[in-house]
């Protein structure tokens, strides 16, 4: 198998696919990128068994075949190649891929393509289009609230629900909850899935320069397509908390705050909120006072004029969350 392609195209493709390469798996083949040549088409794939990325690359192909090349090593090498054209030659007898670019010649040991996991067939999934801006904005608004604690897998995911003319996403780590409803143009089928937050974050990176994102479900996987890249990710099984029950319908107080000024006050005062000390907000007639105190370090206090009336109210927050 011999492949010749543009260095820039190869580097760009490897930079995307390598994000699905496993960094900690004891299964060595998961640290590699599958290169498959068929006709004049070159397919690159990687997976860590939760997330998989696949794309096609144009190039001149002589002979078909497939091989798994160490992912990080190939990415680092490709970026440093001296010429604009790259040739990859795979010799099954030697179990190695030779990478040639001008005077530079490197040989990389490989893994067997037969040991690489069979990826979901993204092309066979029934997909529909969603406007990129609305989809990515919704991810950005809720993803920060997803948990990183693997002992509760459901909370490491984001609930994604498509309804008639609407997209709803929700995430929670049991300390904070983010929910966003976004109106969608056009008809979308009803669909609900808990998707790993990391997978949606990767999708946001991939889909920056497209108009629409393709979305579909295939058995236990959710499929996303953007800019010629197919991302598949496993669905998380389990019952997501009922976010509608967690958000009150009425409130004792509703206060409008000048966003930038308030953020500046919070940032300055938070410097003194160390060692899990809370950030305290005291609402009084016409003002809010933000304060923090850490034993043996010091304290900070700042008052901001706001439109508040009624009985005084004091409440504490995790400064990072606020």
mmCIF file of C-alpha atoms in Angstrom:
data_model
loop_
_atom_site.group_PDB
_atom_site.id
_atom_site.type_symbol
_atom_site.label_atom_id
_atom_site.label_comp_id
_atom_site.label_asym_id
_atom_site.label_seq_id
_atom_site.Cartn_x
_atom_site.Cartn_y
_atom_site.Cartn_z
ATOM 1 C CA UNK A 1 0.000 0.000 0.000
ATOM 2 C CA UNK A 2 1.450 3.358 -1.069
ATOM 3 C CA UNK A 3 -0.208 6.711 -0.445
ATOM 4 C CA UNK A 4 0.871 10.168 -1.616
ATOM 5 C CA UNK A 5 -0.910 13.268 -0.350
ATOM 6 C CA UNK A 6 -0.480 16.905 0.656
ATOM 7 C CA UNK A 7 1.359 17.457 3.930
ATOM 8 C CA UNK A 8 -1.057 20.237 4.953
ATOM 9 C CA UNK A 9 -4.097 18.036 4.257
ATOM 10 C CA UNK A 10 -2.544 15.149 6.187
ATOM 11 C CA UNK A 11 -1.652 17.297 9.186
ATOM 12 C CA UNK A 12 -5.125 18.847 9.236
ATOM 13 C CA UNK A 13 -6.807 15.425 9.075
ATOM 14 C CA UNK A 14 -4.533 13.890 11.721
ATOM 15 C CA UNK A 15 -5.107 16.851 14.062
ATOM 16 C CA UNK A 16 -8.844 16.133 14.005
ATOM 17 C CA UNK A 17 -8.800 12.323 14.150
ATOM 18 C CA UNK A 18 -6.103 12.134 16.837
ATOM 19 C CA UNK A 19 -8.476 13.731 19.352
ATOM 20 C CA UNK A 20 -10.183 10.326 19.641
ATOM 21 C CA UNK A 21 -6.917 8.451 20.241
ATOM 22 C CA UNK A 22 -6.878 6.825 23.664
ATOM 23 C CA UNK A 23 -4.249 8.284 25.985
ATOM 24 C CA UNK A 24 -4.541 5.793 28.854
ATOM 25 C CA UNK A 25 -5.852 2.537 27.457
ATOM 26 C CA UNK A 26 -3.938 -0.656 28.146
ATOM 27 C CA UNK A 27 -5.066 -1.821 24.689
ATOM 28 C CA UNK A 28 -2.190 -0.613 22.505
ATOM 29 C CA UNK A 29 -4.113 -0.569 19.234
ATOM 30 C CA UNK A 30 -6.402 2.166 20.658
ATOM 31 C CA UNK A 31 -3.405 4.505 20.789
ATOM 32 C CA UNK A 32 -3.211 4.288 17.006
ATOM 33 C CA UNK A 33 -4.900 5.773 13.946
ATOM 34 C CA UNK A 34 -6.362 3.378 11.406
ATOM 35 C CA UNK A 35 -5.335 4.208 7.843
ATOM 36 C CA UNK A 36 -7.430 2.431 5.210
ATOM 37 C CA UNK A 37 -6.873 2.826 1.476
ATOM 38 C CA UNK A 38 -9.508 1.830 -1.054
ATOM 39 C CA UNK A 39 -9.422 2.996 -4.663
ATOM 40 C CA UNK A 40 -8.375 6.642 -4.635
ATOM 41 C CA UNK A 41 -9.820 7.272 -1.184
ATOM 42 C CA UNK A 42 -7.950 7.364 2.107
ATOM 43 C CA UNK A 43 -9.856 6.892 5.361
ATOM 44 C CA UNK A 44 -8.472 7.866 8.782
ATOM 45 C CA UNK A 45 -10.141 6.645 11.997
ATOM 46 C CA UNK A 46 -9.463 6.647 15.729
ATOM 47 C CA UNK A 47 -11.424 5.615 18.820
ATOM 48 C CA UNK A 48 -11.094 5.299 22.581
ATOM 49 C CA UNK A 49 -14.234 3.098 22.697
ATOM 50 C CA UNK A 50 -16.397 6.007 23.911
ATOM 51 C CA UNK A 51 -15.747 8.449 21.083
ATOM 52 C CA UNK A 52 -14.714 7.734 17.512
ATOM 53 C CA UNK A 53 -13.709 10.092 14.701
ATOM 54 C CA UNK A 54 -13.527 9.250 11.018
ATOM 55 C CA UNK A 55 -12.814 11.280 7.888
ATOM 56 C CA UNK A 56 -11.694 10.839 4.285
ATOM 57 C CA UNK A 57 -8.593 12.347 2.734
ATOM 58 C CA UNK A 58 -7.780 12.856 -0.932
ATOM 59 C CA UNK A 59 -4.562 11.403 -2.281
ATOM 60 C CA UNK A 60 -2.952 9.076 -4.800
ATOM 61 C CA UNK A 61 -3.320 5.468 -3.708
ATOM 62 C CA UNK A 62 -1.466 2.470 -5.109
ATOM 63 C CA UNK A 63 -2.807 -0.815 -3.776
ATOM 64 C CA UNK A 64 -5.433 -1.185 -1.069
ATOM 65 C CA UNK A 65 -5.085 -2.221 2.535
ATOM 66 C CA UNK A 66 -5.288 -1.075 6.120
ATOM 67 C CA UNK A 67 -2.844 -0.512 8.971
ATOM 68 C CA UNK A 68 -2.832 1.101 12.416
ATOM 69 C CA UNK A 69 -0.041 3.634 13.031
ATOM 70 C CA UNK A 70 0.881 5.077 16.476
ATOM 71 C CA UNK A 71 -1.315 8.184 16.613
ATOM 72 C CA UNK A 72 0.640 10.780 18.590
ATOM 73 C CA UNK A 73 3.900 9.795 16.921
ATOM 74 C CA UNK A 74 2.450 10.198 13.435
ATOM 75 C CA UNK A 75 0.892 13.569 14.294
ATOM 76 C CA UNK A 76 4.156 14.934 15.725
ATOM 77 C CA UNK A 77 6.166 13.657 12.764
ATOM 78 C CA UNK A 78 3.758 14.947 10.088
ATOM 79 C CA UNK A 79 3.841 18.486 11.478
ATOM 80 C CA UNK A 80 7.636 18.617 11.151
ATOM 81 C CA UNK A 81 7.999 17.194 7.641
ATOM 82 C CA UNK A 82 10.084 19.435 5.326
ATOM 83 C CA UNK A 83 8.203 19.198 2.012
ATOM 84 C CA UNK A 84 4.624 19.917 0.894
ATOM 85 C CA UNK A 85 4.085 16.304 -0.258
ATOM 86 C CA UNK A 86 4.149 13.134 1.851
ATOM 87 C CA UNK A 87 4.353 9.479 0.862
ATOM 88 C CA UNK A 88 3.271 6.677 3.201
ATOM 89 C CA UNK A 89 4.308 3.132 2.267
ATOM 90 C CA UNK A 90 3.131 0.134 4.262
ATOM 91 C CA UNK A 91 5.047 -3.121 4.144
ATOM 92 C CA UNK A 92 3.016 -5.920 5.814
ATOM 93 C CA UNK A 93 6.054 -8.214 5.805
ATOM 94 C CA UNK A 94 8.073 -5.748 7.898
ATOM 95 C CA UNK A 95 5.119 -4.496 9.948
ATOM 96 C CA UNK A 96 6.171 -0.895 9.379
ATOM 97 C CA UNK A 97 5.077 2.281 7.593
ATOM 98 C CA UNK A 98 7.717 4.391 5.871
ATOM 99 C CA UNK A 99 7.014 8.141 5.828
ATOM 100 C CA UNK A 100 8.905 10.062 3.145
ATOM 101 C CA UNK A 101 8.920 13.811 2.541
ATOM 102 C CA UNK A 102 11.802 15.207 0.485
ATOM 103 C CA UNK A 103 15.048 14.178 2.194
ATOM 104 C CA UNK A 104 13.226 13.015 5.343
ATOM 105 C CA UNK A 105 12.605 9.270 5.724
ATOM 106 C CA UNK A 106 11.086 7.735 8.881
ATOM 107 C CA UNK A 107 9.866 4.240 9.696
ATOM 108 C CA UNK A 108 7.082 3.644 12.220
ATOM 109 C CA UNK A 109 6.208 0.278 13.717
ATOM 110 C CA UNK A 110 2.519 -0.568 13.289
ATOM 111 C CA UNK A 111 -0.368 -2.523 14.814
ATOM 112 C CA UNK A 112 -2.596 -4.946 12.977
ATOM 113 C CA UNK A 113 -5.755 -3.458 11.478
ATOM 114 C CA UNK A 114 -7.559 -6.691 12.374
ATOM 115 C CA UNK A 115 -7.162 -5.819 16.071
ATOM 116 C CA UNK A 116 -8.731 -2.373 15.615
ATOM 117 C CA UNK A 117 -12.356 -2.201 16.872
ATOM 118 C CA UNK A 118 -15.111 -2.180 14.255
ATOM 119 C CA UNK A 119 -16.578 1.322 14.318
ATOM 120 C CA UNK A 120 -20.295 2.092 13.928
ATOM 121 C CA UNK A 121 -21.238 2.686 10.296
ATOM 122 C CA UNK A 122 -21.989 6.397 10.445
ATOM 123 C CA UNK A 123 -22.893 6.512 6.759
ATOM 124 C CA UNK A 124 -25.711 4.029 7.340
ATOM 125 C CA UNK A 125 -27.414 6.078 10.053
ATOM 126 C CA UNK A 126 -30.602 8.064 9.419
ATOM 127 C CA UNK A 127 -29.554 11.672 10.011
ATOM 128 C CA UNK A 128 -31.151 15.110 9.947
ATOM 129 C CA UNK A 129 -29.695 18.630 9.754
ATOM 130 C CA UNK A 130 -29.503 21.134 12.610
ATOM 131 C CA UNK A 131 -28.316 24.718 12.248
ATOM 132 C CA UNK A 132 -24.758 24.829 13.588
ATOM 133 C CA UNK A 133 -24.932 28.131 15.476
ATOM 134 C CA UNK A 134 -27.977 27.153 17.530
ATOM 135 C CA UNK A 135 -26.603 23.679 18.263
ATOM 136 C CA UNK A 136 -23.115 24.759 19.331
ATOM 137 C CA UNK A 137 -24.399 27.707 21.369
ATOM 138 C CA UNK A 138 -26.632 25.357 23.339
ATOM 139 C CA UNK A 139 -23.705 23.003 24.007
ATOM 140 C CA UNK A 140 -21.546 25.914 25.197
ATOM 141 C CA UNK A 141 -24.218 27.150 27.600
ATOM 142 C CA UNK A 142 -24.798 23.833 29.406
ATOM 143 C CA UNK A 143 -21.630 21.711 29.088
ATOM 144 C CA UNK A 144 -19.781 23.347 31.968
ATOM 145 C CA UNK A 145 -22.308 21.960 34.452
ATOM 146 C CA UNK A 146 -21.689 18.315 33.467
ATOM 147 C CA UNK A 147 -19.933 16.163 36.063
ATOM 148 C CA UNK A 148 -16.420 14.751 35.670
ATOM 149 C CA UNK A 149 -17.001 12.066 38.299
ATOM 150 C CA UNK A 150 -17.038 8.723 36.459
ATOM 151 C CA UNK A 151 -18.698 6.998 39.437
ATOM 152 C CA UNK A 152 -22.013 8.525 38.287
ATOM 153 C CA UNK A 153 -21.891 8.054 34.499
ATOM 154 C CA UNK A 154 -25.305 9.625 33.792
ATOM 155 C CA UNK A 155 -24.134 12.974 35.193
ATOM 156 C CA UNK A 156 -21.050 13.013 32.931
ATOM 157 C CA UNK A 157 -23.447 13.313 30.002
ATOM 158 C CA UNK A 158 -25.669 16.012 28.575
ATOM 159 C CA UNK A 159 -29.343 15.301 28.031
ATOM 160 C CA UNK A 160 -30.100 16.159 24.395
ATOM 161 C CA UNK A 161 -33.764 16.249 23.388
ATOM 162 C CA UNK A 162 -35.169 17.281 20.031
ATOM 163 C CA UNK A 163 -38.834 18.223 20.007
ATOM 164 C CA UNK A 164 -41.043 19.860 17.394
ATOM 165 C CA UNK A 165 -39.234 23.096 16.544
ATOM 166 C CA UNK A 166 -37.118 22.985 19.687
ATOM 167 C CA UNK A 167 -33.841 21.677 21.094
ATOM 168 C CA UNK A 168 -33.431 21.156 24.847
ATOM 169 C CA UNK A 169 -30.124 20.393 26.549
ATOM 170 C CA UNK A 170 -29.517 19.898 30.267
ATOM 171 C CA UNK A 171 -26.462 19.074 32.369
ATOM 172 C CA UNK A 172 -25.844 18.764 36.096
ATOM 173 C CA UNK A 173 -23.123 17.587 38.459
ATOM 174 C CA UNK A 174 -25.635 17.555 41.383
ATOM 175 C CA UNK A 175 -24.266 20.906 42.638
ATOM 176 C CA UNK A 176 -25.350 23.026 39.677
ATOM 177 C CA UNK A 177 -27.773 22.620 36.816
ATOM 178 C CA UNK A 178 -27.801 24.215 33.369
ATOM 179 C CA UNK A 179 -30.796 23.955 31.034
ATOM 180 C CA UNK A 180 -31.241 25.685 27.696
ATOM 181 C CA UNK A 181 -34.137 25.573 25.257
ATOM 182 C CA UNK A 182 -33.360 26.680 21.714
ATOM 183 C CA UNK A 183 -35.866 27.280 18.933
ATOM 184 C CA UNK A 184 -35.034 25.452 15.708
ATOM 185 C CA UNK A 185 -36.017 26.311 12.172
ATOM 186 C CA UNK A 186 -37.603 23.491 10.165
ATOM 187 C CA UNK A 187 -38.864 20.097 11.259
ATOM 188 C CA UNK A 188 -36.729 17.724 13.295
ATOM 189 C CA UNK A 189 -37.709 14.237 14.459
ATOM 190 C CA UNK A 190 -38.298 13.598 18.164
ATOM 191 C CA UNK A 191 -35.133 12.243 19.724
ATOM 192 C CA UNK A 192 -33.709 11.978 23.238
ATOM 193 C CA UNK A 193 -30.298 10.708 24.305
ATOM 194 C CA UNK A 194 -27.748 11.231 27.068
ATOM 195 C CA UNK A 195 -24.527 12.082 25.219
ATOM 196 C CA UNK A 196 -21.078 12.233 26.878
ATOM 197 C CA UNK A 197 -20.222 15.889 27.475
ATOM 198 C CA UNK A 198 -16.721 15.348 26.108
ATOM 199 C CA UNK A 199 -18.122 14.141 22.793
ATOM 200 C CA UNK A 200 -20.238 17.278 22.360
ATOM 201 C CA UNK A 201 -17.243 19.453 23.263
ATOM 202 C CA UNK A 202 -15.202 17.719 20.545
ATOM 203 C CA UNK A 203 -18.065 18.206 18.095
ATOM 204 C CA UNK A 204 -18.046 21.929 18.857
ATOM 205 C CA UNK A 205 -14.363 22.072 17.882
ATOM 206 C CA UNK A 206 -14.918 20.166 14.639
ATOM 207 C CA UNK A 207 -18.028 22.040 13.501
ATOM 208 C CA UNK A 208 -16.760 25.627 13.690
ATOM 209 C CA UNK A 209 -16.776 26.265 9.931
ATOM 210 C CA UNK A 210 -19.970 24.580 8.733
ATOM 211 C CA UNK A 211 -23.561 25.737 8.249
ATOM 212 C CA UNK A 212 -25.311 22.605 9.512
ATOM 213 C CA UNK A 213 -24.557 19.625 11.729
ATOM 214 C CA UNK A 214 -25.885 16.179 10.840
ATOM 215 C CA UNK A 215 -27.430 14.274 13.754
ATOM 216 C CA UNK A 216 -28.622 10.677 13.915
ATOM 217 C CA UNK A 217 -28.988 7.645 16.175
ATOM 218 C CA UNK A 218 -27.792 4.152 15.418
ATOM 219 C CA UNK A 219 -28.502 1.444 17.992
ATOM 220 C CA UNK A 220 -26.510 2.462 21.094
ATOM 221 C CA UNK A 221 -24.638 5.278 19.392
ATOM 222 C CA UNK A 222 -25.301 8.885 18.446
ATOM 223 C CA UNK A 223 -23.817 10.061 15.144
ATOM 224 C CA UNK A 224 -22.742 13.604 14.257
ATOM 225 C CA UNK A 225 -21.419 14.795 10.910
ATOM 226 C CA UNK A 226 -19.675 18.089 10.189
ATOM 227 C CA UNK A 227 -17.341 19.219 7.443
ATOM 228 C CA UNK A 228 -16.721 15.687 6.171
ATOM 229 C CA UNK A 229 -15.893 14.398 9.657
ATOM 230 C CA UNK A 230 -18.069 11.746 11.303
ATOM 231 C CA UNK A 231 -18.121 11.596 15.086
ATOM 232 C CA UNK A 232 -19.832 8.645 16.761
ATOM 233 C CA UNK A 233 -20.264 8.319 20.484
ATOM 234 C CA UNK A 234 -21.956 5.823 22.763
ATOM 235 C CA UNK A 235 -25.233 6.734 24.433
ATOM 236 C CA UNK A 236 -25.112 6.753 28.228
ATOM 237 C CA UNK A 237 -27.691 4.421 29.744
ATOM 238 C CA UNK A 238 -29.648 5.560 32.779
ATOM 239 C CA UNK A 239 -32.264 7.993 34.010
ATOM 240 C CA UNK A 240 -31.320 11.664 33.799
ATOM 241 C CA UNK A 241 -32.636 13.825 36.687
ATOM 242 C CA UNK A 242 -35.955 15.532 35.950
ATOM 243 C CA UNK A 243 -34.688 19.081 35.508
ATOM 244 C CA UNK A 244 -38.220 20.494 35.301
ATOM 245 C CA UNK A 245 -38.809 19.522 38.937
ATOM 246 C CA UNK A 246 -35.538 21.160 40.012
ATOM 247 C CA UNK A 247 -36.300 24.646 38.673
ATOM 248 C CA UNK A 248 -38.832 26.638 40.738
ATOM 249 C CA UNK A 249 -41.764 28.160 38.909
ATOM 250 C CA UNK A 250 -41.908 31.203 41.191
ATOM 251 C CA UNK A 251 -39.304 33.157 43.173
ATOM 252 C CA UNK A 252 -39.333 35.350 46.261
ATOM 253 C CA UNK A 253 -37.009 37.874 44.611
ATOM 254 C CA UNK A 254 -36.023 38.674 41.042
ATOM 255 C CA UNK A 255 -33.131 41.102 40.641
ATOM 256 C CA UNK A 256 -31.570 42.547 37.493
ATOM 257 C CA UNK A 257 -27.799 43.111 37.705
ATOM 258 C CA UNK A 258 -25.411 44.911 35.303
ATOM 259 C CA UNK A 259 -23.577 41.834 34.010
ATOM 260 C CA UNK A 260 -20.047 43.128 33.323
ATOM 261 C CA UNK A 261 -19.863 45.254 36.483
ATOM 262 C CA UNK A 262 -21.141 42.404 38.610
ATOM 263 C CA UNK A 263 -18.645 39.949 37.072
ATOM 264 C CA UNK A 264 -15.774 42.335 37.770
ATOM 265 C CA UNK A 265 -16.838 42.634 41.418
ATOM 266 C CA UNK A 266 -17.168 38.846 41.734
ATOM 267 C CA UNK A 267 -13.726 38.263 40.194
ATOM 268 C CA UNK A 268 -11.995 40.797 42.469
ATOM 269 C CA UNK A 269 -13.680 39.581 45.615
ATOM 270 C CA UNK A 270 -13.120 35.897 44.770
ATOM 271 C CA UNK A 271 -9.367 36.397 45.185
ATOM 272 C CA UNK A 272 -10.004 36.266 48.942
ATOM 273 C CA UNK A 273 -12.298 33.222 48.723
ATOM 274 C CA UNK A 274 -9.673 30.500 49.238
ATOM 275 C CA UNK A 275 -9.809 27.011 50.795
ATOM 276 C CA UNK A 276 -13.470 26.451 49.883
ATOM 277 C CA UNK A 277 -14.568 29.722 51.482
ATOM 278 C CA UNK A 278 -17.886 30.935 50.066
ATOM 279 C CA UNK A 279 -18.535 34.154 48.215
ATOM 280 C CA UNK A 280 -21.289 35.978 50.137
ATOM 281 C CA UNK A 281 -23.908 38.198 48.523
ATOM 282 C CA UNK A 282 -25.964 40.473 50.801
ATOM 283 C CA UNK A 283 -28.905 42.149 49.117
ATOM 284 C CA UNK A 284 -30.215 45.280 50.845
ATOM 285 C CA UNK A 285 -32.237 48.342 49.809
ATOM 286 C CA UNK A 286 -30.691 49.604 46.550
ATOM 287 C CA UNK A 287 -27.453 47.610 46.741
ATOM 288 C CA UNK A 288 -25.697 44.264 46.788
ATOM 289 C CA UNK A 289 -22.526 43.699 48.815
ATOM 290 C CA UNK A 290 -20.170 40.958 47.680
ATOM 291 C CA UNK A 291 -17.709 39.707 50.292
ATOM 292 C CA UNK A 292 -15.264 36.897 50.989
ATOM 293 C CA UNK A 293 -13.096 35.989 53.955
ATOM 294 C CA UNK A 294 -10.457 33.304 54.407
ATOM 295 C CA UNK A 295 -8.942 32.670 57.827
ATOM 296 C CA UNK A 296 -5.273 33.777 58.088
ATOM 297 C CA UNK A 297 -5.353 35.290 54.577
ATOM 298 C CA UNK A 298 -7.669 38.271 54.631
ATOM 299 C CA UNK A 299 -11.000 39.522 53.376
ATOM 300 C CA UNK A 300 -12.556 41.594 50.591
ATOM 301 C CA UNK A 301 -15.806 43.493 50.287
ATOM 302 C CA UNK A 302 -17.393 45.570 47.503
ATOM 303 C CA UNK A 303 -20.830 47.142 47.081
ATOM 304 C CA UNK A 304 -22.699 47.610 43.804
ATOM 305 C CA UNK A 305 -25.860 49.747 43.425
ATOM 306 C CA UNK A 306 -28.833 47.749 42.098
ATOM 307 C CA UNK A 307 -32.619 47.970 42.002
ATOM 308 C CA UNK A 308 -33.495 45.885 45.075
ATOM 309 C CA UNK A 309 -36.308 46.453 47.537
ATOM 310 C CA UNK A 310 -37.615 44.377 50.404
ATOM 311 C CA UNK A 311 -36.146 42.498 53.354
ATOM 312 C CA UNK A 312 -32.391 41.965 53.434
ATOM 313 C CA UNK A 313 -31.206 38.679 51.977
ATOM 314 C CA UNK A 314 -27.809 36.992 52.320
ATOM 315 C CA UNK A 315 -26.693 33.950 50.335
ATOM 316 C CA UNK A 316 -23.362 32.178 49.751
ATOM 317 C CA UNK A 317 -21.984 30.674 46.513
ATOM 318 C CA UNK A 318 -19.080 28.651 45.260
ATOM 319 C CA UNK A 319 -17.070 31.484 43.611
ATOM 320 C CA UNK A 320 -16.051 29.345 40.633
ATOM 321 C CA UNK A 321 -19.664 28.383 39.892
ATOM 322 C CA UNK A 322 -20.879 31.969 40.194
#
